[in-house]
Coordinates of C-alpha atoms and ligand atoms in Angstrom, one line a residue:
Chain A
X1 CA 18.4 19.3 16.4
X2 CA 15.4 20.5 15.1
X3 CA 14.3 23.9 14.5
X4 CA 11.9 26.0 12.3
X5 CA 11.5 29.7 11.2
X6 CA 8.9 31.4 9.9
X7 CA 6.9 28.1 8.9
X8 CA 3.7 28.0 7.5
X9 CA 1.3 25.8 6.0
X10 CA -2.2 25.7 4.6
X11 CA -4.8 23.3 3.7
X12 CA -5.8 24.6 -0.1
X13 CA -5.7 28.2 0.1
X14 CA -6.4 28.3 3.9
X15 CA -3.4 29.0 5.5
X16 CA -3.3 27.6 9.4
X17 CA 0.1 28.2 10.8
X18 CA 1.3 31.2 10.5
X19 CA 4.9 31.6 10.7
X20 CA 6.1 28.8 13.6
X21 CA 9.7 29.7 15.0
X22 CA 10.8 26.4 17.4
X23 CA 13.5 25.2 18.6
X24 CA 14.4 21.9 19.6
X25 CA 17.6 21.0 21.3
X26 CA 19.6 17.7 21.5
X27 CA 17.5 15.4 24.7
X28 CA 15.1 17.9 25.4
X29 CA 11.4 17.2 25.9
X30 CA 9.3 19.4 24.4
X31 CA 5.5 19.9 24.5
X32 CA 3.1 21.3 22.2
X33 CA 0.1 22.8 23.9
X34 CA -2.9 23.9 22.2
X35 CA -6.7 24.2 22.2
X36 CA -8.4 21.8 19.4
X37 CA -7.8 23.4 16.0
X38 CA -4.8 25.4 16.9
X39 CA -2.7 23.7 14.6
X40 CA -0.6 21.3 16.7
X41 CA -1.0 18.2 14.3
X42 CA -0.5 20.3 11.3
X43 CA 3.0 21.3 12.5
X44 CA 4.1 17.9 13.5
X45 CA 2.9 17.0 10.2
X46 CA 5.1 19.6 8.3
X47 CA 7.8 18.4 10.6
X48 CA 7.2 14.9 9.4
X49 CA 7.2 15.8 5.7
X50 CA 3.9 14.7 5.3
X51 CA 2.3 18.0 5.2
X52 CA 3.0 20.9 2.4
X53 CA 5.2 23.7 3.9
X54 CA 4.0 27.3 2.0
X55 CA 6.9 29.0 3.8
X56 CA 9.6 29.4 6.0
X57 CA 12.2 27.0 6.4
X58 CA 12.9 23.8 8.9
X59 CA 16.0 22.5 9.5
X60 CA 17.0 19.0 11.5
X61 CA 20.3 18.4 12.6
X62 CA 21.5 20.8 10.6
X63 CA 20.2 19.8 7.6
X64 CA 17.4 21.7 6.0
X65 CA 14.0 20.1 5.2
X66 CA 12.4 21.7 2.4
X67 CA 13.6 19.2 0.1
X68 CA 13.7 16.1 2.3
X69 CA 10.4 13.7 1.4
X70 CA 9.1 12.5 4.8
X71 CA 10.2 8.6 3.7
X72 CA 13.7 9.8 3.9
X73 CA 13.4 11.7 7.2
X74 CA 12.7 8.6 9.1
X75 CA 16.3 7.6 8.1
X76 CA 17.9 10.7 9.3
X77 CA 16.3 10.1 12.9
X78 CA 13.0 11.6 12.9
X79 CA 10.2 9.3 13.6
X80 CA 6.7 10.6 13.9
X81 CA 3.9 8.8 15.3
X82 CA 0.6 10.5 14.0
X83 CA -2.3 11.2 15.2
X84 CA -5.0 8.6 15.8
X85 CA -2.8 5.6 15.2
X86 CA -2.0 5.0 11.7
X87 CA -0.7 1.1 12.0
X88 CA -1.0 -1.6 9.0
X89 CA -4.4 -3.2 10.0
X90 CA -4.0 -5.9 7.7
X91 CA -0.5 -7.2 8.5
X92 CA 0.6 -8.8 11.6
X93 CA 1.8 -6.8 14.9
X94 CA 5.3 -8.4 14.4
X95 CA 5.4 -7.1 10.5
X96 CA 4.2 -3.6 11.5
X97 CA 7.3 -3.8 14.0
X98 CA 9.4 -5.0 11.1
X99 CA 8.6 -2.5 8.9
X100 CA 9.3 0.5 11.5
X101 CA 13.0 -0.9 11.0
X102 CA 12.5 -0.2 7.0
X103 CA 14.4 2.7 6.8
X104 CA 17.2 1.0 9.0
X105 CA 20.3 -0.5 8.1
X106 CA 17.9 -3.5 9.7
X107 CA 20.8 -5.2 11.6
X108 CA 19.1 -4.5 15.0
X109 CA 16.0 -6.0 14.1
X110 CA 15.6 -8.8 16.5
X111 CA 17.0 -6.5 19.2
X112 CA 14.8 -3.9 18.6
X113 CA 11.4 -6.4 18.5
X114 CA 12.9 -7.8 21.9
X115 CA 13.3 -4.3 23.2
X116 CA 9.7 -3.7 22.0
X117 CA 8.1 -7.2 23.3
X118 CA 9.5 -5.8 26.8
X119 CA 8.5 -2.6 27.1
X120 CA 5.0 -3.9 26.0
X121 CA 4.5 -7.7 27.3
X122 CA 1.1 -7.3 25.2
X123 CA 2.4 -7.0 21.8
X124 CA 4.5 -10.3 22.0
X125 CA 1.7 -12.1 23.1
X126 CA -0.5 -10.9 20.0
X127 CA 2.5 -11.1 17.6
X128 CA 1.4 -12.7 15.1
X129 CA -2.0 -11.1 14.8
X130 CA -3.5 -8.6 12.8
X131 CA -2.7 -5.6 13.9
X132 CA -6.2 -4.4 13.4
X133 CA -7.6 -6.8 16.1
X134 CA -5.6 -4.9 19.1
X135 CA -7.8 -2.7 21.2
X136 CA -7.1 1.2 20.9
X137 CA -4.3 1.5 23.6
X138 CA -2.6 -2.0 22.0
X139 CA -2.6 0.0 18.7
X140 CA -1.7 3.0 20.5
X141 CA 1.2 1.1 21.8
X142 CA 2.3 -0.5 18.8
X143 CA 2.2 2.8 17.1
X144 CA 4.9 3.9 19.5
X145 CA 7.0 0.7 19.4
X146 CA 7.0 0.7 15.6
X147 CA 8.4 4.2 15.4
X148 CA 10.9 3.6 18.0
X149 CA 12.1 0.3 15.9
X150 CA 13.3 3.0 13.3
X151 CA 16.0 3.9 16.1
X152 CA 15.5 7.4 15.5
X153 CA 17.7 10.3 17.8
X154 CA 14.4 12.2 17.9
X155 CA 10.5 11.5 18.3
X156 CA 7.3 13.4 17.4
X157 CA 4.2 12.3 19.2
X158 CA 1.2 13.7 18.6
X159 CA -1.4 12.2 21.3
X160 CA 0.0 9.4 22.2
X161 CA -2.7 9.2 25.2
X162 CA -5.7 10.0 22.7
X163 CA -8.3 7.6 23.7
X164 CA -6.5 5.9 26.4
X165 CA -8.1 4.2 29.5
X166 CA -6.0 6.3 32.7
X167 CA -4.1 3.2 33.4
X168 CA -2.7 3.1 29.9
X169 CA -2.0 6.6 29.9
X170 CA 0.2 6.3 32.9
X171 CA 1.9 3.4 31.1
X172 CA 2.7 5.2 27.7
X173 CA 3.9 8.3 29.6
X174 CA 6.4 6.2 31.5
X175 CA 7.5 4.9 28.6
X176 CA 8.0 8.1 27.0
X177 CA 9.5 9.3 30.4
X178 CA 11.8 6.7 30.1
X179 CA 13.0 7.3 26.4
X180 CA 13.5 10.9 27.2
X181 CA 15.8 10.1 30.0
X182 CA 18.0 7.9 27.6
X183 CA 18.4 10.6 25.7
X184 CA 16.2 10.6 22.9
X185 CA 14.9 13.9 21.9
X186 CA 10.9 14.1 21.8
X187 CA 8.4 16.5 20.5
X188 CA 5.0 15.9 22.2
X189 CA 1.8 17.2 21.4
X190 CA -0.5 16.4 24.2
X191 CA -4.5 17.4 25.2
X192 CA -4.0 17.0 28.6
X193 CA -1.4 19.9 29.1
X194 CA -0.9 18.9 32.8
X195 CA 0.8 15.4 31.7
X196 CA 2.4 17.3 29.1
X197 CA 4.1 20.0 31.2
X198 CA 5.2 17.4 34.1
X199 CA 7.4 15.3 31.7
X200 CA 8.5 18.4 29.4
X201 CA 11.5 20.4 29.7
X202 CA 10.5 23.3 28.1
X203 CA 6.9 24.0 26.2
X204 CA 5.3 25.9 23.3
X205 CA 1.7 27.6 23.2
X206 CA -0.1 27.3 20.2
X207 CA -3.0 29.6 19.4
X208 CA -4.8 30.2 15.6
X209 CA -1.1 29.1 14.1
X210 CA 1.0 31.2 16.2
X211 CA 3.2 30.5 19.0
X212 CA 1.9 32.7 21.9
X213 CA 4.1 31.8 24.9
X214 CA 7.1 29.5 25.3
X215 CA 9.5 28.7 28.1
X216 CA 10.6 26.1 30.7
X217 CA 7.6 23.8 31.3
X218 CA 8.1 24.5 35.0
X219 CA 7.2 28.0 34.5
X220 CA 4.3 27.4 31.9
X221 CA 2.6 25.4 34.9
X222 CA 2.9 28.8 36.4
X223 CA 1.9 31.0 34.2
X224 CA -1.8 32.5 35.0
X225 CA -2.9 32.3 31.3
X226 CA -1.7 28.9 30.7
X227 CA -3.9 27.8 34.2
X228 CA -6.7 29.2 32.8
X229 CA -6.6 28.0 29.5
X230 CA -5.3 24.8 29.5
X231 CA -4.8 23.0 32.9
X232 CA -8.4 24.7 34.0
X233 CA -7.5 26.1 37.1
Chain B
X1 CA -15.9 -39.5 -19.7
X2 CA -13.5 -38.0 -22.9
X3 CA -16.0 -35.1 -23.2
X4 CA -15.4 -34.3 -19.2
X5 CA -11.4 -34.3 -19.9
X6 CA -12.2 -32.1 -22.8
X7 CA -14.0 -29.6 -21.4
X8 CA -12.1 -29.9 -17.8
X9 CA -8.6 -28.8 -19.8
X10 CA -9.8 -26.1 -21.9
X11 CA -11.5 -24.9 -18.8
X12 CA -8.2 -24.8 -16.8
X13 CA -6.3 -23.2 -19.8
X14 CA -8.9 -20.1 -20.2
X15 CA -8.9 -20.2 -16.4
X16 CA -5.5 -19.8 -16.0
X17 CA -5.3 -16.7 -18.6
X18 CA -7.9 -15.3 -16.1
X19 CA -6.0 -16.3 -13.4
X20 CA -2.9 -14.0 -14.6
X21 CA -5.2 -11.4 -15.4
X22 CA -6.7 -11.4 -11.8
X23 CA -3.3 -11.7 -10.3
X24 CA -2.1 -8.4 -12.3
X25 CA -5.4 -7.0 -10.7
X26 CA -4.7 -8.4 -7.4
X27 CA -1.1 -6.8 -7.3
X28 CA -2.2 -3.2 -8.1
X29 CA -5.1 -3.4 -6.1
X30 CA -2.6 -4.2 -2.9
X31 CA -0.6 -1.5 -3.2
X32 CA -3.2 1.4 -4.1
X33 CA -6.6 0.1 -3.6
X34 CA -7.4 1.0 -6.9
X35 CA -8.5 -1.7 -9.6
X36 CA -6.9 -1.2 -13.1
X37 CA -9.2 -1.7 -16.0
X38 CA -6.4 -0.9 -18.2
X39 CA -5.3 -4.6 -17.1
X40 CA -6.1 -6.6 -20.3
X41 CA -4.4 -4.2 -22.4
X42 CA -0.9 -5.4 -21.0
X43 CA -2.5 -8.9 -22.0
X44 CA -3.0 -7.5 -25.8
X45 CA 0.2 -5.9 -25.8
X46 CA 2.1 -8.9 -24.6
X47 CA 0.7 -11.0 -27.5
X48 CA 1.0 -8.3 -29.7
X49 CA 4.7 -7.2 -29.2
X50 CA 5.8 -10.4 -29.5
X51 CA 4.0 -10.9 -32.9
X52 CA 5.5 -7.8 -34.4
X53 CA 9.2 -8.3 -32.5
X54 CA 9.3 -11.7 -33.9
X55 CA 8.1 -10.7 -37.4
X56 CA 11.0 -8.0 -37.2
X57 CA 13.2 -11.2 -37.0
X58 CA 14.0 -11.8 -33.7
X59 CA 13.7 -15.3 -32.2
X60 CA 10.6 -15.8 -30.5
X61 CA 11.9 -16.1 -27.0
X62 CA 13.6 -13.3 -27.2
X63 CA 10.6 -11.5 -29.0
X64 CA 8.5 -12.4 -25.9
X65 CA 10.9 -11.4 -23.7
X66 CA 11.4 -7.3 -25.5
X67 CA 6.8 -7.8 -24.8
X68 CA 7.6 -8.3 -21.1
X69 CA 9.5 -5.9 -20.8
X70 CA 8.0 -3.5 -23.2
X71 CA 4.7 -4.2 -21.3
X72 CA 6.6 -3.7 -17.9
X73 CA 7.4 -0.1 -18.9
X74 CA 4.3 0.8 -20.3
X75 CA 2.9 -0.4 -16.7
X76 CA 4.9 2.3 -15.3
X77 CA 4.5 5.3 -17.4
X78 CA 0.6 4.4 -16.7
X79 CA 1.3 4.5 -13.1
X80 CA 4.0 7.9 -13.9
X81 CA 1.6 9.6 -16.5
X82 CA -1.5 9.2 -15.6
X83 CA -2.1 8.0 -11.9
X84 CA 0.7 9.5 -10.3
X85 CA -0.5 12.9 -11.4
X86 CA -4.5 12.3 -10.3
X87 CA -2.5 12.9 -6.7
X88 CA -5.2 12.4 -4.2
X89 CA -8.2 12.2 -6.4
X90 CA -10.8 9.4 -5.5
X91 CA -10.3 5.6 -5.9
X92 CA -13.5 6.0 -8.5
X93 CA -11.4 8.9 -10.6
X94 CA -8.4 6.6 -11.0
X95 CA -10.1 3.7 -11.9
X96 CA -11.7 5.9 -14.3
X97 CA -8.2 7.3 -15.6
X98 CA -7.5 3.1 -15.9
X99 CA -10.5 3.1 -18.5
X100 CA -9.3 5.9 -20.7
X101 CA -6.1 4.5 -20.5
X102 CA -7.4 1.2 -21.7
X103 CA -8.8 3.1 -24.5
X104 CA -5.7 5.0 -25.3
X105 CA -3.7 1.7 -25.5
X106 CA -6.0 0.0 -27.9
X107 CA -6.0 2.9 -29.8
X108 CA -2.2 3.0 -30.5
X109 CA -1.8 -0.5 -31.0
X110 CA -4.3 -0.2 -33.4
X111 CA -2.6 2.6 -35.2
X112 CA 1.4 1.2 -34.6
X113 CA 0.5 -2.8 -35.3
X114 CA -2.8 -3.4 -37.3
X115 CA -6.1 -4.2 -36.6
X116 CA -5.7 -8.2 -38.1
X117 CA -5.6 -11.1 -36.2
X118 CA -2.7 -12.6 -35.2
X119 CA -0.3 -15.6 -33.6
X120 CA 2.7 -17.2 -33.5
X121 CA 3.7 -20.8 -33.0
X122 CA 3.4 -22.9 -29.9
X123 CA 6.5 -23.3 -27.6
X124 CA 6.3 -27.0 -27.8
X125 CA 5.2 -27.9 -31.2
X126 CA 1.8 -28.1 -32.3
X127 CA 0.6 -32.0 -31.8
X128 CA -1.8 -32.6 -29.4
X129 CA -1.4 -35.0 -26.5
X130 CA -4.3 -37.8 -26.0
X131 CA -5.0 -38.3 -22.5
X132 CA -8.5 -40.6 -21.7
X133 CA -9.9 -39.7 -25.4
X134 CA -9.3 -35.4 -24.8
X135 CA -6.8 -33.5 -26.4
X136 CA -4.6 -31.6 -24.7
X137 CA -2.3 -29.0 -26.5
X138 CA 1.5 -29.0 -25.4
X139 CA 0.9 -25.1 -24.9
X140 CA -2.0 -25.1 -22.2
X141 CA 0.8 -26.9 -20.1
X142 CA 2.4 -23.9 -20.5
X143 CA -0.2 -21.5 -19.8
X144 CA -0.8 -23.8 -16.6
X145 CA 2.6 -23.8 -15.4
X146 CA 3.2 -20.2 -16.2
X147 CA 0.6 -19.2 -14.0
X148 CA 1.6 -21.6 -11.1
X149 CA 4.7 -20.2 -11.6
X150 CA 3.6 -16.2 -11.7
X151 CA 1.5 -17.3 -8.8
X152 CA 4.1 -18.7 -6.5
X153 CA 6.5 -16.4 -6.8
X154 CA 4.1 -13.5 -6.1
X155 CA 2.7 -15.0 -3.5
X156 CA 6.5 -15.6 -1.5
X157 CA 7.2 -11.9 -2.2
X158 CA 3.9 -10.7 -0.7
X159 CA 3.6 -13.0 1.8
X160 CA 7.5 -13.8 2.9
X161 CA 9.7 -10.6 2.0
X162 CA 10.3 -7.5 3.7
X163 CA 9.8 -5.4 0.3
X164 CA 6.6 -7.4 -0.7
X165 CA 5.0 -6.2 2.6
X166 CA 6.4 -2.7 2.4
X167 CA 3.5 -3.4 -1.0
X168 CA 1.1 -4.5 1.4
X169 CA 1.7 -1.8 3.9
X170 CA 1.5 0.8 1.4
X171 CA -2.2 -0.3 0.4
X172 CA -3.1 -1.0 4.0
X173 CA -2.1 2.9 5.1
X174 CA 0.1 4.8 3.0
X175 CA 0.7 7.4 5.2
X176 CA 1.8 5.3 8.0
X177 CA 4.1 3.6 5.1
X178 CA 5.8 7.0 4.3
X179 CA 6.5 7.6 8.0
X180 CA 8.4 4.3 8.4
X181 CA 10.3 5.6 5.3
X182 CA 8.7 3.2 2.3
X183 CA 9.0 5.2 -0.6
X184 CA 5.3 4.8 -1.7
X185 CA 6.2 6.1 -5.1
X186 CA 8.7 3.5 -5.5
X187 CA 6.3 1.1 -4.5
X188 CA 3.7 1.9 -6.6
X189 CA 6.0 2.1 -9.6
X190 CA 6.9 -1.5 -8.7
X191 CA 3.5 -2.7 -8.5
X192 CA 2.3 -1.7 -12.1
X193 CA 5.4 -2.4 -13.5
X194 CA 5.2 -6.0 -12.2
X195 CA 1.4 -6.2 -13.4
X196 CA 1.8 -5.0 -16.4
X197 CA 4.5 -7.8 -16.9
X198 CA 2.2 -10.7 -15.6
X199 CA -0.4 -9.7 -17.8
X200 CA 2.3 -9.8 -20.9
X201 CA 3.1 -12.9 -19.6
X202 CA -0.2 -14.0 -20.1
X203 CA -0.7 -12.6 -23.6
X204 CA 2.6 -14.5 -24.3
X205 CA 1.3 -17.9 -23.4
X206 CA -2.2 -18.0 -24.4
X207 CA -1.8 -16.3 -27.7
X208 CA -0.7 -19.2 -29.5
X209 CA -3.9 -20.9 -28.5
X210 CA -6.5 -18.0 -28.9
X211 CA -4.5 -15.6 -31.1
X212 CA -4.6 -12.0 -30.8
X213 CA -5.6 -8.4 -32.1
X214 CA -5.5 -5.3 -31.0
X215 CA -8.4 -5.2 -29.2
X216 CA -8.5 -8.6 -27.3
X217 CA -7.9 -6.4 -24.0
X218 CA -11.3 -5.5 -22.9
X219 CA -13.5 -9.0 -22.7
X220 CA -10.1 -10.2 -20.8
X221 CA -10.0 -7.5 -18.6
X222 CA -13.6 -8.1 -17.6
X223 CA -13.3 -12.1 -17.2
X224 CA -10.1 -11.2 -15.1
X225 CA -11.8 -8.7 -12.9
X226 CA -14.7 -10.9 -12.5
X227 CA -12.4 -13.8 -11.3
X228 CA -10.7 -11.6 -9.0
X229 CA -14.0 -10.3 -7.4
X230 CA -15.1 -14.1 -7.7
X231 CA -11.8 -15.1 -5.5
X232 CA -11.7 -11.8 -3.3
X233 CA -10.0 -8.9 -5.0
X234 CA -6.8 -8.6 -3.5
X235 CA -5.8 -12.1 -2.4
X236 CA -3.9 -14.0 -4.6
X237 CA -4.9 -17.4 -3.9
X238 CA -8.4 -15.7 -4.6
X239 CA -7.6 -14.7 -8.1
X240 CA -5.9 -18.3 -8.6
X241 CA -9.1 -19.9 -7.9
X242 CA -11.5 -17.3 -9.3
X243 CA -10.2 -17.5 -12.6
X244 CA -9.8 -21.6 -12.6
X245 CA -13.2 -21.1 -11.4
X246 CA -14.7 -19.1 -14.3
X247 CA -12.8 -20.6 -16.8
X248 CA -14.0 -24.4 -15.9
X249 CA -17.9 -22.7 -15.4
X250 CA -17.4 -21.4 -19.2
X251 CA -16.0 -24.3 -20.6
X252 CA -18.7 -27.0 -18.7
X253 CA -21.4 -24.4 -19.5
X254 CA -20.5 -24.2 -23.2
X255 CA -19.7 -28.1 -23.4
X256 CA -22.8 -29.3 -21.7
X257 CA -25.6 -26.8 -22.4
X258 CA -24.2 -24.0 -25.1
X259 CA -22.2 -21.6 -25.8
X260 CA -24.7 -19.3 -26.2
X261 CA -24.8 -19.7 -22.1
X262 CA -21.7 -19.8 -21.0
X263 CA -21.2 -15.9 -20.0
X264 CA -24.7 -15.8 -18.5
X265 CA -23.7 -18.7 -16.0
X266 CA -20.4 -17.3 -15.4
X267 CA -21.9 -14.1 -14.1
X268 CA -24.4 -15.7 -12.9
X269 CA -22.6 -17.4 -10.5
X270 CA -20.4 -14.7 -9.7
X271 CA -23.4 -12.6 -8.5
X272 CA -25.2 -16.0 -6.5
X273 CA -21.3 -16.0 -4.7
X274 CA -21.1 -12.0 -4.4
X275 CA -24.6 -11.8 -2.2
X276 CA -23.5 -14.9 0.0
X277 CA -19.9 -13.6 0.4
X278 CA -19.7 -9.8 -0.5
X279 CA -15.6 -10.1 -0.3
X280 CA -15.2 -13.1 -2.3
X281 CA -14.4 -16.6 -1.5
X282 CA -11.6 -15.9 0.3
X283 CA -12.4 -12.2 1.2
X284 CA -12.1 -11.4 5.0
X285 CA -14.9 -12.6 6.6
X286 CA -14.6 -9.4 9.1
X287 CA -16.2 -6.6 7.4
X288 CA -15.2 -4.2 10.3
X289 CA -12.3 -2.2 10.6
X290 CA -10.7 0.2 12.9
Ligands
LIG301 N1 -7.3 17.9 6.0 C1 -7.4 19.4 6.6 N2 -8.3 19.9 5.3 C2 -8.4 21.4 6.0 N3 -8.6 22.2 7.1 C3 -7.9 20.9 8.2 C4 -7.4 19.7 7.9 N4 -6.9 19.2 9.0 C5 -6.8 20.4 9.9 N5 -7.4 21.6 9.4 C6 -7.9 22.9 9.8 O1 -6.3 23.2 10.7 C7 -6.5 23.7 11.7 C8 -5.3 23.1 12.5 O2 -5.9 21.7 12.8 P1 -4.9 20.6 13.8 O3 -5.2 19.8 13.7 O4 -3.4 21.0 13.2 O5 -5.3 21.0 14.8 P2 -4.7 20.4 16.7 O6 -4.3 21.7 17.0 O7 -3.8 19.1 16.1 O8 -6.1 20.1 16.8 P3 -6.5 18.8 17.9 O9 -5.9 19.2 19.3 O10 -8.2 18.9 17.8 O11 -5.6 17.8 17.6 C9 -7.7 23.6 12.1 O12 -8.7 25.1 12.1 C10 -8.9 22.3 11.1 O13 -10.0 23.0 10.8
LIG302 MG1 -4.4 17.5 16.4

């Protein structure tokens, strides 16, 4: 579904991804685990097309991504929920969601809105209010719901639980697990490695811009290095 | 009373032009966060191109259409050639680029056209209409009507259509706009093209009343900018109210005090408003942003 080979990316002259090989198969949930500054966000942004790539290749559903601008990738079925809830603060909650369906043929907007409000009832209650007035957790829900409006086949999620209360983290991860069960392919970046590994099928460990470990999530949970570095055990 | 009406008419007419210029500022600001100081040159181009296209033998309506179309292309070119290459430069640098573009457009117009004062005939004759002892030029009605049509169309586009919201989304958060699949380059091209066309419409409408020269753009841009700030930068209603308000203040000051004070008074009022309401009359009240 999604694959990279020797992918490199840099900020100016400072390279932060030094050749990433990643394979995400259809229907899988893959977690990316790593310390702060390891390059997880950079990798996700490169996959979404909003971060320049300076070497290597990437494919989505068999199609080379190199020349595909970010705004076209959504239409191909690759949706990215970026770090730090990038919502349209000045627009209403509902307009945020409607714009989520911008890249689709827009025949499913009403259906998508109904699903979004069912998934997160609080968004329905506030649908006519400016999105900038939502709480952090509600904005995170909106960002996720907006990405789903594009009916993606693959979802890139960058720290969906950042800054959320524990109860909300559970709620968001229930939703993510539900999406994965419905067959959506998910790439998940998460500070909280324990949670990430519990929902993922497979995982990659990223350290200083290189992948140092990969395997089934259930094996990585038992790996001593992972336990020491990321699970704090 | 006749005197009052006279000042009212002239204030509204000039104000409608300021309002159109302010709407141009609003549109570009909405899409890009940039204040485009070349906005006044679009007004100049609208008038000047119409003058020279008409002199070349085109009927006035066709000449005006050509002027608006060409100016829209100039707006698109301004974005493609000067703004887009600046990429992620700071907003201040981009504003300075627009100032440079303004100088360039003015100089080019002076050499392509000339430095003379021009006008073309009013659309519906030059016979003034008398209302309550005051006279109103039919062209003033064209100016006011034109401003009203442009405002309603722009407001409907931004507030009630998804492409309009895509423009607002691009301004609100460019990264997120790309991530929902909006071609933000296309949105910015559209904003610059439309905004230039709006400026040209103002130039076409006002030239029969005030005449035009290749160097008229700067003062128009300043007035339009002031009007946009007065109403609240980025808010269409604010642009209209700010423009008309500025025109009226100038007309009444010039009429009842002296025309020497009209600009000083206008800027004094703007200063007071902005001190009391930093984001303009219609600007958002909550300064906090998440
Ligand atoms: N805009 C930027 N300009 C320059 N360097 C950057 C920029 N963003 C990130 N970096 C650098 O790139 C490296 C990888 O950053 P990235 O944000 O991808 O890490 P991350 O794994 O997502 O970290 P976190 O867990 O804190 O979100 C870091 O060393 C960081 O300092
Ligand atoms: Mg990150």
